[in-house]
PDB file of N, CA and C in Angstrom:
ATOM      1  N   MET A   1     -40.503  43.861 -19.421  1.00 89.00           N
ATOM      2  CA  MET A   1     -39.596  43.078 -20.238  1.00 89.00           C
ATOM      3  C   MET A   1     -39.727  41.598 -19.894  1.00 89.00           C
ATOM      4  N   SER A   2     -39.744  40.784 -20.890  1.00 95.00           N
ATOM      5  CA  SER A   2     -39.827  39.348 -20.670  1.00 95.00           C
ATOM      6  C   SER A   2     -38.437  38.774 -20.428  1.00 95.00           C
ATOM      7  N   ILE A   3     -38.412  37.594 -19.843  1.00 97.00           N
ATOM      8  CA  ILE A   3     -37.144  36.883 -19.661  1.00 97.00           C
ATOM      9  C   ILE A   3     -36.515  36.611 -21.031  1.00 97.00           C
ATOM     10  N   GLN A   4     -37.335  36.221 -22.005  1.00 97.00           N
ATOM     11  CA  GLN A   4     -36.806  35.937 -23.342  1.00 97.00           C
ATOM     12  C   GLN A   4     -36.133  37.169 -23.941  1.00 97.00           C
ATOM     13  N   TYR A   5     -36.706  38.336 -23.733  1.00 98.00           N
ATOM     14  CA  TYR A   5     -36.118  39.577 -24.235  1.00 98.00           C
ATOM     15  C   TYR A   5     -34.766  39.833 -23.566  1.00 98.00           C
ATOM     16  N   LEU A   6     -34.712  39.662 -22.238  1.00 98.00           N
ATOM     17  CA  LEU A   6     -33.467  39.890 -21.509  1.00 98.00           C
ATOM     18  C   LEU A   6     -32.380  38.906 -21.922  1.00 98.00           C
ATOM     19  N   VAL A   7     -32.759  37.651 -22.153  1.00 98.00           N
ATOM     20  CA  VAL A   7     -31.812  36.645 -22.642  1.00 98.00           C
ATOM     21  C   VAL A   7     -31.230  37.090 -23.981  1.00 98.00           C
ATOM     22  N   LYS A   8     -32.112  37.506 -24.875  1.00 98.00           N
ATOM     23  CA  LYS A   8     -31.679  37.944 -26.208  1.00 98.00           C
ATOM     24  C   LYS A   8     -30.746  39.149 -26.107  1.00 98.00           C
ATOM     25  N   LYS A   9     -31.110  40.153 -25.324  1.00 98.00           N
ATOM     26  CA  LYS A   9     -30.305  41.364 -25.201  1.00 98.00           C
ATOM     27  C   LYS A   9     -28.956  41.091 -24.539  1.00 98.00           C
ATOM     28  N   ALA A  10     -28.940  40.268 -23.495  1.00 98.00           N
ATOM     29  CA  ALA A  10     -27.681  39.947 -22.811  1.00 98.00           C
ATOM     30  C   ALA A  10     -26.727  39.231 -23.765  1.00 98.00           C
ATOM     31  N   HIS A  11     -27.257  38.289 -24.522  1.00 98.00           N
ATOM     32  CA  HIS A  11     -26.393  37.553 -25.453  1.00 98.00           C
ATOM     33  C   HIS A  11     -25.912  38.455 -26.585  1.00 98.00           C
ATOM     34  N   GLU A  12     -26.784  39.271 -27.134  1.00 98.00           N
ATOM     35  CA  GLU A  12     -26.381  40.198 -28.195  1.00 98.00           C
ATOM     36  C   GLU A  12     -25.260  41.114 -27.705  1.00 98.00           C
ATOM     37  N   ASN A  13     -25.381  41.632 -26.502  1.00 98.00           N
ATOM     38  CA  ASN A  13     -24.355  42.524 -25.963  1.00 98.00           C
ATOM     39  C   ASN A  13     -23.022  41.787 -25.799  1.00 98.00           C
ATOM     40  N   ALA A  14     -23.071  40.563 -25.285  1.00 98.00           N
ATOM     41  CA  ALA A  14     -21.832  39.788 -25.107  1.00 98.00           C
ATOM     42  C   ALA A  14     -21.157  39.534 -26.451  1.00 98.00           C
ATOM     43  N   VAL A  15     -21.932  39.201 -27.460  1.00 98.00           N
ATOM     44  CA  VAL A  15     -21.376  38.983 -28.798  1.00 98.00           C
ATOM     45  C   VAL A  15     -20.765  40.284 -29.315  1.00 98.00           C
ATOM     46  N   ASN A  16     -21.501  41.372 -29.183  1.00 98.00           N
ATOM     47  CA  ASN A  16     -21.020  42.673 -29.674  1.00 98.00           C
ATOM     48  C   ASN A  16     -19.761  43.143 -28.955  1.00 98.00           C
ATOM     49  N   LYS A  17     -19.574  42.733 -27.707  1.00 98.00           N
ATOM     50  CA  LYS A  17     -18.401  43.143 -26.937  1.00 98.00           C
ATOM     51  C   LYS A  17     -17.230  42.171 -27.091  1.00 98.00           C
ATOM     52  N   GLY A  18     -17.397  41.156 -27.957  1.00 97.00           N
ATOM     53  CA  GLY A  18     -16.280  40.274 -28.287  1.00 97.00           C
ATOM     54  C   GLY A  18     -16.115  39.048 -27.410  1.00 97.00           C
ATOM     55  N   TRP A  19     -17.094  38.747 -26.572  1.00 96.00           N
ATOM     56  CA  TRP A  19     -16.930  37.625 -25.645  1.00 96.00           C
ATOM     57  C   TRP A  19     -17.102  36.262 -26.304  1.00 96.00           C
ATOM     58  N   TYR A  20     -17.400  36.250 -27.601  1.00 96.00           N
ATOM     59  CA  TYR A  20     -17.533  34.973 -28.299  1.00 96.00           C
ATOM     60  C   TYR A  20     -16.479  34.818 -29.391  1.00 96.00           C
ATOM     61  N   GLU A  21     -15.426  35.616 -29.320  1.00 96.00           N
ATOM     62  CA  GLU A  21     -14.337  35.484 -30.289  1.00 96.00           C
ATOM     63  C   GLU A  21     -13.521  34.225 -30.024  1.00 96.00           C
ATOM     64  N   GLU A  22     -13.543  33.730 -28.793  1.00 95.00           N
ATOM     65  CA  GLU A  22     -12.887  32.478 -28.430  1.00 95.00           C
ATOM     66  C   GLU A  22     -13.920  31.618 -27.704  1.00 95.00           C
ATOM     67  N   PRO A  23     -13.882  30.312 -27.919  1.00 93.00           N
ATOM     68  CA  PRO A  23     -14.880  29.447 -27.269  1.00 93.00           C
ATOM     69  C   PRO A  23     -14.680  29.362 -25.757  1.00 93.00           C
ATOM     70  N   ARG A  24     -15.778  29.160 -25.064  1.00 93.00           N
ATOM     71  CA  ARG A  24     -15.768  28.923 -23.618  1.00 93.00           C
ATOM     72  C   ARG A  24     -16.417  27.575 -23.348  1.00 93.00           C
ATOM     73  N   SER A  25     -15.877  26.869 -22.380  1.00 96.00           N
ATOM     74  CA  SER A  25     -16.488  25.596 -22.001  1.00 96.00           C
ATOM     75  C   SER A  25     -17.667  25.864 -21.052  1.00 96.00           C
ATOM     76  N   PHE A  26     -18.501  24.857 -20.892  1.00 98.00           N
ATOM     77  CA  PHE A  26     -19.598  24.964 -19.935  1.00 98.00           C
ATOM     78  C   PHE A  26     -19.043  25.203 -18.531  1.00 98.00           C
ATOM     79  N   GLY A  27     -17.925  24.555 -18.203  1.00 98.00           N
ATOM     80  CA  GLY A  27     -17.288  24.761 -16.903  1.00 98.00           C
ATOM     81  C   GLY A  27     -16.852  26.201 -16.703  1.00 98.00           C
ATOM     82  N   ASP A  28     -16.311  26.820 -17.762  1.00 97.00           N
ATOM     83  CA  ASP A  28     -15.927  28.236 -17.686  1.00 97.00           C
ATOM     84  C   ASP A  28     -17.139  29.102 -17.364  1.00 97.00           C
ATOM     85  N   VAL A  29     -18.245  28.837 -18.050  1.00 97.00           N
ATOM     86  CA  VAL A  29     -19.463  29.630 -17.849  1.00 97.00           C
ATOM     87  C   VAL A  29     -19.953  29.486 -16.411  1.00 97.00           C
ATOM     88  N   ILE A  30     -19.969  28.271 -15.902  1.00 98.00           N
ATOM     89  CA  ILE A  30     -20.425  28.043 -14.525  1.00 98.00           C
ATOM     90  C   ILE A  30     -19.485  28.735 -13.541  1.00 98.00           C
ATOM     91  N   ALA A  31     -18.186  28.643 -13.759  1.00 98.00           N
ATOM     92  CA  ALA A  31     -17.217  29.281 -12.864  1.00 98.00           C
ATOM     93  C   ALA A  31     -17.380  30.797 -12.873  1.00 98.00           C
ATOM     94  N   LEU A  32     -17.573  31.391 -14.046  1.00 97.00           N
ATOM     95  CA  LEU A  32     -17.757  32.834 -14.131  1.00 97.00           C
ATOM     96  C   LEU A  32     -19.056  33.274 -13.452  1.00 97.00           C
ATOM     97  N   THR A  33     -20.087  32.456 -13.578  1.00 98.00           N
ATOM     98  CA  THR A  33     -21.361  32.760 -12.917  1.00 98.00           C
ATOM     99  C   THR A  33     -21.186  32.667 -11.403  1.00 98.00           C
ATOM    100  N   HIS A  34     -20.519  31.644 -10.959  1.00 98.00           N
ATOM    101  CA  HIS A  34     -20.246  31.475  -9.534  1.00 98.00           C
ATOM    102  C   HIS A  34     -19.409  32.637  -9.002  1.00 98.00           C
ATOM    103  N   ALA A  35     -18.475  33.123  -9.811  1.00 98.00           N
ATOM    104  CA  ALA A  35     -17.628  34.245  -9.394  1.00 98.00           C
ATOM    105  C   ALA A  35     -18.461  35.486  -9.084  1.00 98.00           C
ATOM    106  N   GLU A  36     -19.525  35.708  -9.836  1.00 98.00           N
ATOM    107  CA  GLU A  36     -20.394  36.861  -9.567  1.00 98.00           C
ATOM    108  C   GLU A  36     -21.071  36.715  -8.199  1.00 98.00           C
ATOM    109  N   LEU A  37     -21.511  35.518  -7.866  1.00 98.00           N
ATOM    110  CA  LEU A  37     -22.108  35.280  -6.543  1.00 98.00           C
ATOM    111  C   LEU A  37     -21.067  35.449  -5.445  1.00 98.00           C
ATOM    112  N   SER A  38     -19.846  35.019  -5.706  1.00 98.00           N
ATOM    113  CA  SER A  38     -18.769  35.197  -4.728  1.00 98.00           C
ATOM    114  C   SER A  38     -18.473  36.680  -4.504  1.00 98.00           C
ATOM    115  N   GLU A  39     -18.550  37.471  -5.561  1.00 98.00           N
ATOM    116  CA  GLU A  39     -18.355  38.912  -5.411  1.00 98.00           C
ATOM    117  C   GLU A  39     -19.461  39.526  -4.552  1.00 98.00           C
ATOM    118  N   ALA A  40     -20.688  39.049  -4.706  1.00 98.00           N
ATOM    119  CA  ALA A  40     -21.783  39.525  -3.851  1.00 98.00           C
ATOM    120  C   ALA A  40     -21.512  39.160  -2.394  1.00 98.00           C
ATOM    121  N   LEU A  41     -21.037  37.948  -2.164  1.00 98.00           N
ATOM    122  CA  LEU A  41     -20.714  37.527  -0.807  1.00 98.00           C
ATOM    123  C   LEU A  41     -19.596  38.386  -0.221  1.00 98.00           C
ATOM    124  N   GLU A  42     -18.601  38.704  -1.009  1.00 98.00           N
ATOM    125  CA  GLU A  42     -17.502  39.540  -0.522  1.00 98.00           C
ATOM    126  C   GLU A  42     -17.994  40.939  -0.151  1.00 98.00           C
ATOM    127  N   ASP A  43     -18.903  41.499  -0.939  1.00 98.00           N
ATOM    128  CA  ASP A  43     -19.481  42.796  -0.572  1.00 98.00           C
ATOM    129  C   ASP A  43     -20.220  42.692   0.763  1.00 98.00           C
ATOM    130  N   TYR A  44     -20.945  41.607   0.954  1.00 98.00           N
ATOM    131  CA  TYR A  44     -21.665  41.386   2.214  1.00 98.00           C
ATOM    132  C   TYR A  44     -20.674  41.276   3.374  1.00 98.00           C
ATOM    133  N   ARG A  45     -19.619  40.509   3.169  1.00 98.00           N
ATOM    134  CA  ARG A  45     -18.606  40.328   4.212  1.00 98.00           C
ATOM    135  C   ARG A  45     -17.874  41.636   4.523  1.00 98.00           C
ATOM    136  N   ASP A  46     -17.821  42.530   3.530  1.00 98.00           N
ATOM    137  CA  ASP A  46     -17.205  43.843   3.739  1.00 98.00           C
ATOM    138  C   ASP A  46     -18.162  44.844   4.402  1.00 98.00           C
ATOM    139  N   GLY A  47     -19.362  44.378   4.749  1.00 98.00           N
ATOM    140  CA  GLY A  47     -20.318  45.237   5.449  1.00 98.00           C
ATOM    141  C   GLY A  47     -21.233  46.052   4.557  1.00 98.00           C
ATOM    142  N   ARG A  48     -21.241  45.773   3.275  1.00 98.00           N
ATOM    143  CA  ARG A  48     -22.136  46.496   2.375  1.00 98.00           C
ATOM    144  C   ARG A  48     -23.576  46.054   2.614  1.00 98.00           C
ATOM    145  N   GLY A  49     -24.501  46.987   2.470  1.00 98.00           N
ATOM    146  CA  GLY A  49     -25.920  46.680   2.646  1.00 98.00           C
ATOM    147  C   GLY A  49     -26.463  45.840   1.502  1.00 98.00           C
ATOM    148  N   LEU A  50     -27.489  45.067   1.798  1.00 98.00           N
ATOM    149  CA  LEU A  50     -28.082  44.184   0.791  1.00 98.00           C
ATOM    150  C   LEU A  50     -28.634  44.950  -0.404  1.00 98.00           C
ATOM    151  N   LYS A  51     -29.073  46.177  -0.190  1.00 98.00           N
ATOM    152  CA  LYS A  51     -29.639  46.982  -1.279  1.00 98.00           C
ATOM    153  C   LYS A  51     -28.703  48.094  -1.736  1.00 98.00           C
ATOM    154  N   GLU A  52     -27.518  48.145  -1.154  1.00 98.00           N
ATOM    155  CA  GLU A  52     -26.589  49.238  -1.426  1.00 98.00           C
ATOM    156  C   GLU A  52     -25.926  49.108  -2.794  1.00 98.00           C
ATOM    157  N   ILE A  53     -25.992  50.185  -3.560  1.00 98.00           N
ATOM    158  CA  ILE A  53     -25.247  50.289  -4.802  1.00 98.00           C
ATOM    159  C   ILE A  53     -24.270  51.439  -4.618  1.00 98.00           C
ATOM    160  N   TYR A  54     -23.010  51.165  -4.874  1.00 98.00           N
ATOM    161  CA  TYR A  54     -21.979  52.192  -4.786  1.00 98.00           C
ATOM    162  C   TYR A  54     -21.214  52.196  -6.110  1.00 98.00           C
ATOM    163  N   TYR A  55     -20.347  53.163  -6.261  1.00 98.00           N
ATOM    164  CA  TYR A  55     -19.661  53.338  -7.538  1.00 98.00           C
ATOM    165  C   TYR A  55     -18.159  53.385  -7.359  1.00 98.00           C
ATOM    166  N   GLU A  56     -17.478  52.724  -8.264  1.00 98.00           N
ATOM    167  CA  GLU A  56     -16.031  52.842  -8.396  1.00 98.00           C
ATOM    168  C   GLU A  56     -15.836  53.568  -9.719  1.00 98.00           C
ATOM    169  N   GLY A  57     -15.655  54.876  -9.632  1.00 98.00           N
ATOM    170  CA  GLY A  57     -15.692  55.709 -10.829  1.00 98.00           C
ATOM    171  C   GLY A  57     -17.126  55.704 -11.345  1.00 98.00           C
ATOM    172  N   GLN A  58     -17.312  55.292 -12.572  1.00 98.00           N
ATOM    173  CA  GLN A  58     -18.651  55.217 -13.163  1.00 98.00           C
ATOM    174  C   GLN A  58     -19.260  53.817 -13.051  1.00 98.00           C
ATOM    175  N   LYS A  59     -18.458  52.853 -12.599  1.00 98.00           N
ATOM    176  CA  LYS A  59     -18.907  51.455 -12.546  1.00 98.00           C
ATOM    177  C   LYS A  59     -19.770  51.212 -11.311  1.00 98.00           C
ATOM    178  N   PRO A  60     -21.022  50.764 -11.511  1.00 98.00           N
ATOM    179  CA  PRO A  60     -21.858  50.421 -10.358  1.00 98.00           C
ATOM    180  C   PRO A  60     -21.385  49.117  -9.723  1.00 98.00           C
ATOM    181  N   CYS A  61     -21.401  49.075  -8.391  1.00 98.00           N
ATOM    182  CA  CYS A  61     -20.952  47.910  -7.623  1.00 98.00           C
ATOM    183  C   CYS A  61     -21.952  47.656  -6.498  1.00 98.00           C
ATOM    184  N   GLY A  62     -21.817  46.527  -5.865  1.00 98.00           N
ATOM    185  CA  GLY A  62     -22.646  46.181  -4.719  1.00 98.00           C
ATOM    186  C   GLY A  62     -23.386  44.877  -4.942  1.00 98.00           C
ATOM    187  N   ILE A  63     -24.018  44.417  -3.889  1.00 98.00           N
ATOM    188  CA  ILE A  63     -24.725  43.134  -3.940  1.00 98.00           C
ATOM    189  C   ILE A  63     -25.780  43.106  -5.040  1.00 98.00           C
ATOM    190  N   PRO A  64     -26.644  44.134  -5.165  1.00 98.00           N
ATOM    191  CA  PRO A  64     -27.630  44.082  -6.260  1.00 98.00           C
ATOM    192  C   PRO A  64     -26.982  43.999  -7.642  1.00 98.00           C
ATOM    193  N   ILE A  65     -25.869  44.674  -7.819  1.00 98.00           N
ATOM    194  CA  ILE A  65     -25.175  44.660  -9.108  1.00 98.00           C
ATOM    195  C   ILE A  65     -24.564  43.292  -9.380  1.00 98.00           C
ATOM    196  N   GLU A  66     -23.971  42.683  -8.354  1.00 98.00           N
ATOM    197  CA  GLU A  66     -23.381  41.348  -8.537  1.00 98.00           C
ATOM    198  C   GLU A  66     -24.458  40.305  -8.820  1.00 98.00           C
ATOM    199  N   LEU A  67     -25.610  40.445  -8.182  1.00 98.00           N
ATOM    200  CA  LEU A  67     -26.718  39.531  -8.494  1.00 98.00           C
ATOM    201  C   LEU A  67     -27.195  39.741  -9.922  1.00 98.00           C
ATOM    202  N   ALA A  68     -27.241  41.003 -10.363  1.00 98.00           N
ATOM    203  CA  ALA A  68     -27.597  41.289 -11.752  1.00 98.00           C
ATOM    204  C   ALA A  68     -26.561  40.685 -12.698  1.00 98.00           C
ATOM    205  N   ASP A  69     -25.282  40.810 -12.354  1.00 98.00           N
ATOM    206  CA  ASP A  69     -24.232  40.209 -13.176  1.00 98.00           C
ATOM    207  C   ASP A  69     -24.409  38.691 -13.280  1.00 98.00           C
ATOM    208  N   THR A  70     -24.821  38.071 -12.182  1.00 98.00           N
ATOM    209  CA  THR A  70     -25.071  36.626 -12.194  1.00 98.00           C
ATOM    210  C   THR A  70     -26.157  36.288 -13.210  1.00 98.00           C
ATOM    211  N   LEU A  71     -27.250  37.044 -13.145  1.00 98.00           N
ATOM    212  CA  LEU A  71     -28.343  36.807 -14.093  1.00 98.00           C
ATOM    213  C   LEU A  71     -27.900  37.065 -15.527  1.00 98.00           C
ATOM    214  N   LEU A  72     -27.120  38.125 -15.735  1.00 98.00           N
ATOM    215  CA  LEU A  72     -26.654  38.422 -17.084  1.00 98.00           C
ATOM    216  C   LEU A  72     -25.790  37.295 -17.642  1.00 98.00           C
ATOM    217  N   ARG A  73     -24.957  36.708 -16.808  1.00 98.00           N
ATOM    218  CA  ARG A  73     -24.150  35.556 -17.255  1.00 98.00           C
ATOM    219  C   ARG A  73     -25.061  34.393 -17.659  1.00 98.00           C
ATOM    220  N   ILE A  74     -26.074  34.135 -16.839  1.00 98.00           N
ATOM    221  CA  ILE A  74     -27.019  33.047 -17.133  1.00 98.00           C
ATOM    222  C   ILE A  74     -27.811  33.357 -18.397  1.00 98.00           C
ATOM    223  N   PHE A  75     -28.314  34.588 -18.498  1.00 98.00           N
ATOM    224  CA  PHE A  75     -29.083  34.975 -19.682  1.00 98.00           C
ATOM    225  C   PHE A  75     -28.238  34.834 -20.942  1.00 98.00           C
ATOM    226  N   ASP A  76     -27.004  35.325 -20.883  1.00 98.00           N
ATOM    227  CA  ASP A  76     -26.111  35.250 -22.036  1.00 98.00           C
ATOM    228  C   ASP A  76     -25.912  33.801 -22.466  1.00 98.00           C
ATOM    229  N   PHE A  77     -25.606  32.926 -21.506  1.00 98.00           N
ATOM    230  CA  PHE A  77     -25.384  31.519 -21.847  1.00 98.00           C
ATOM    231  C   PHE A  77     -26.629  30.902 -22.465  1.00 98.00           C
ATOM    232  N   CYS A  78     -27.777  31.180 -21.873  1.00 98.00           N
ATOM    233  CA  CYS A  78     -29.026  30.621 -22.412  1.00 98.00           C
ATOM    234  C   CYS A  78     -29.268  31.112 -23.839  1.00 98.00           C
ATOM    235  N   GLY A  79     -28.956  32.378 -24.093  1.00 98.00           N
ATOM    236  CA  GLY A  79     -29.093  32.901 -25.441  1.00 98.00           C
ATOM    237  C   GLY A  79     -28.120  32.238 -26.404  1.00 98.00           C
ATOM    238  N   HIS A  80     -26.934  31.955 -25.940  1.00 98.00           N
ATOM    239  CA  HIS A  80     -25.904  31.330 -26.775  1.00 98.00           C
ATOM    240  C   HIS A  80     -26.287  29.921 -27.200  1.00 98.00           C
ATOM    241  N   VAL A  81     -26.811  29.139 -26.257  1.00 98.00           N
ATOM    242  CA  VAL A  81     -27.100  27.727 -26.575  1.00 98.00           C
ATOM    243  C   VAL A  81     -28.573  27.471 -26.881  1.00 98.00           C
ATOM    244  N   GLY A  82     -29.412  28.512 -26.775  1.00 98.00           N
ATOM    245  CA  GLY A  82     -30.821  28.355 -27.135  1.00 98.00           C
ATOM    246  C   GLY A  82     -31.705  27.751 -26.056  1.00 98.00           C
ATOM    247  N   ILE A  83     -31.343  27.918 -24.804  1.00 98.00           N
ATOM    248  CA  ILE A  83     -32.193  27.432 -23.710  1.00 98.00           C
ATOM    249  C   ILE A  83     -33.380  28.367 -23.557  1.00 98.00           C
ATOM    250  N   ASP A  84     -34.578  27.804 -23.465  1.00 98.00           N
ATOM    251  CA  ASP A  84     -35.788  28.578 -23.187  1.00 98.00           C
ATOM    252  C   ASP A  84     -35.870  28.778 -21.677  1.00 98.00           C
ATOM    253  N   LEU A  85     -35.163  29.783 -21.191  1.00 98.00           N
ATOM    254  CA  LEU A  85     -35.103  30.019 -19.746  1.00 98.00           C
ATOM    255  C   LEU A  85     -36.459  30.402 -19.183  1.00 98.00           C
ATOM    256  N   GLU A  86     -37.208  31.196 -19.913  1.00 97.00           N
ATOM    257  CA  GLU A  86     -38.539  31.596 -19.437  1.00 97.00           C
ATOM    258  C   GLU A  86     -39.433  30.368 -19.257  1.00 97.00           C
ATOM    259  N   GLY A  87     -39.392  29.457 -20.205  1.00 97.00           N
ATOM    260  CA  GLY A  87     -40.168  28.221 -20.099  1.00 97.00           C
ATOM    261  C   GLY A  87     -39.689  27.345 -18.958  1.00 97.00           C
ATOM    262  N   ALA A  88     -38.365  27.242 -18.791  1.00 98.00           N
ATOM    263  CA  ALA A  88     -37.810  26.434 -17.703  1.00 98.00           C
ATOM    264  C   ALA A  88     -38.193  27.016 -16.344  1.00 98.00           C
ATOM    265  N   LEU A  89     -38.146  28.344 -16.229  1.00 97.00           N
ATOM    266  CA  LEU A  89     -38.550  28.989 -14.975  1.00 97.00           C
ATOM    267  C   LEU A  89     -40.011  28.706 -14.655  1.00 97.00           C
ATOM    268  N   ALA A  90     -40.867  28.846 -15.644  1.00 97.00           N
ATOM    269  CA  ALA A  90     -42.302  28.603 -15.428  1.00 97.00           C
ATOM    270  C   ALA A  90     -42.545  27.156 -15.005  1.00 97.00           C
ATOM    271  N   GLU A  91     -41.858  26.219 -15.665  1.00 98.00           N
ATOM    272  CA  GLU A  91     -42.027  24.803 -15.327  1.00 98.00           C
ATOM    273  C   GLU A  91     -41.553  24.513 -13.907  1.00 98.00           C
ATOM    274  N   LYS A  92     -40.394  25.037 -13.530  1.00 97.00           N
ATOM    275  CA  LYS A  92     -39.840  24.782 -12.196  1.00 97.00           C
ATOM    276  C   LYS A  92     -40.681  25.451 -11.116  1.00 97.00           C
ATOM    277  N   MET A  93     -41.164  26.664 -11.368  1.00 97.00           N
ATOM    278  CA  MET A  93     -42.005  27.338 -10.381  1.00 97.00           C
ATOM    279  C   MET A  93     -43.317  26.577 -10.163  1.00 97.00           C
ATOM    280  N   ALA A  94     -43.891  26.061 -11.239  1.00 97.00           N
ATOM    281  CA  ALA A  94     -45.120  25.268 -11.112  1.00 97.00           C
ATOM    282  C   ALA A  94     -44.859  24.010 -10.288  1.00 97.00           C
ATOM    283  N   TYR A  95     -43.739  23.356 -10.541  1.00 96.00           N
ATOM    284  CA  TYR A  95     -43.390  22.169  -9.764  1.00 96.00           C
ATOM    285  C   TYR A  95     -43.188  22.526  -8.297  1.00 96.00           C
ATOM    286  N   ASN A  96     -42.459  23.609  -8.028  1.00 94.00           N
ATOM    287  CA  ASN A  96     -42.205  24.015  -6.640  1.00 94.00           C
ATOM    288  C   ASN A  96     -43.497  24.295  -5.878  1.00 94.00           C
ATOM    289  N   GLU A  97     -44.500  24.824  -6.560  1.00 94.00           N
ATOM    290  CA  GLU A  97     -45.785  25.070  -5.905  1.00 94.00           C
ATOM    291  C   GLU A  97     -46.444  23.788  -5.451  1.00 94.00           C
ATOM    292  N   SER A  98     -46.131  22.675  -6.097  1.00 94.00           N
ATOM    293  CA  SER A  98     -46.747  21.387  -5.762  1.00 94.00           C
ATOM    294  C   SER A  98     -46.024  20.669  -4.625  1.00 94.00           C
ATOM    295  N   ARG A  99     -44.881  21.175  -4.217  1.00 90.00           N
ATOM    296  CA  ARG A  99     -44.084  20.480  -3.211  1.00 90.00           C
ATOM    297  C   ARG A  99     -44.630  20.753  -1.804  1.00 90.00           C
ATOM    298  N   PRO A 100     -44.418  19.831  -0.892  1.00 88.00           N
ATOM    299  CA  PRO A 100     -44.895  20.028   0.482  1.00 88.00           C
ATOM    300  C   PRO A 100     -44.061  21.079   1.219  1.00 88.00           C
ATOM    301  N   HIS A 101     -44.601  21.526   2.334  1.00 89.00           N
ATOM    302  CA  HIS A 101     -43.933  22.506   3.194  1.00 89.00           C
ATOM    303  C   HIS A 101     -42.552  21.991   3.609  1.00 89.00           C
ATOM    304  N   LYS A 102     -41.545  22.797   3.411  1.00 85.00           N
ATOM    305  CA  LYS A 102     -40.148  22.460   3.767  1.00 85.00           C
ATOM    306  C   LYS A 102     -39.775  21.051   3.287  1.00 85.00           C
ATOM    307  N   HIS A 103     -40.096  20.789   2.011  1.00 82.00           N
ATOM    308  CA  HIS A 103     -39.821  19.484   1.409  1.00 82.00           C
ATOM    309  C   HIS A 103     -38.347  19.094   1.571  1.00 82.00           C
ATOM    310  N   GLY A 104     -38.110  17.826   1.679  1.00 79.00           N
ATOM    311  CA  GLY A 104     -36.751  17.310   1.763  1.00 79.00           C
ATOM    312  C   GLY A 104     -36.208  17.191   3.176  1.00 79.00           C
ATOM    313  N   GLY A 105     -36.654  18.051   4.094  1.00 76.00           N
ATOM    314  CA  GLY A 105     -36.262  17.970   5.482  1.00 76.00           C
ATOM    315  C   GLY A 105     -34.803  18.274   5.765  1.00 76.00           C
ATOM    316  N   LYS A 106     -34.099  18.875   4.817  1.00 78.00           N
ATOM    317  CA  LYS A 106     -32.678  19.174   5.033  1.00 78.00           C
ATOM    318  C   LYS A 106     -32.529  20.478   5.797  1.00 78.00           C
ATOM    319  N   VAL A 107     -31.461  20.574   6.564  1.00 76.00           N
ATOM    320  CA  VAL A 107     -31.133  21.799   7.269  1.00 76.00           C
ATOM    321  C   VAL A 107     -30.216  22.617   6.360  1.00 76.00           C
ATOM    322  N   ILE A 108     -30.519  23.869   6.184  1.00 68.00           N
ATOM    323  CA  ILE A 108     -29.817  24.796   5.306  1.00 68.00           C
ATOM    324  C   ILE A 108     -29.766  24.231   3.937  1.00 68.00           C
TER     325      ILE A 108
END
């Protein structure tokens, strides 16, 4: 599956589930995306394994699921506003390959 396909499918699903019946600001989208990463951190802090998927009823949970949720939020937004995420990823990865070892010299 291509990134473009996943972007399209994530956005179609969000529309079909009613998530575009009311407008969201860019800040809302960023906060919701950040919330998914925070949920992954909370699973880690609760001692869950990095690859562990567990279930609450039928709902899959865990760090891999929260990371997937993060991507789905990003894919959905890109589909909504027409961002070519696949192209942006390719461009950024090519640039990163050109950077020196441990560029920037920052700690963490």
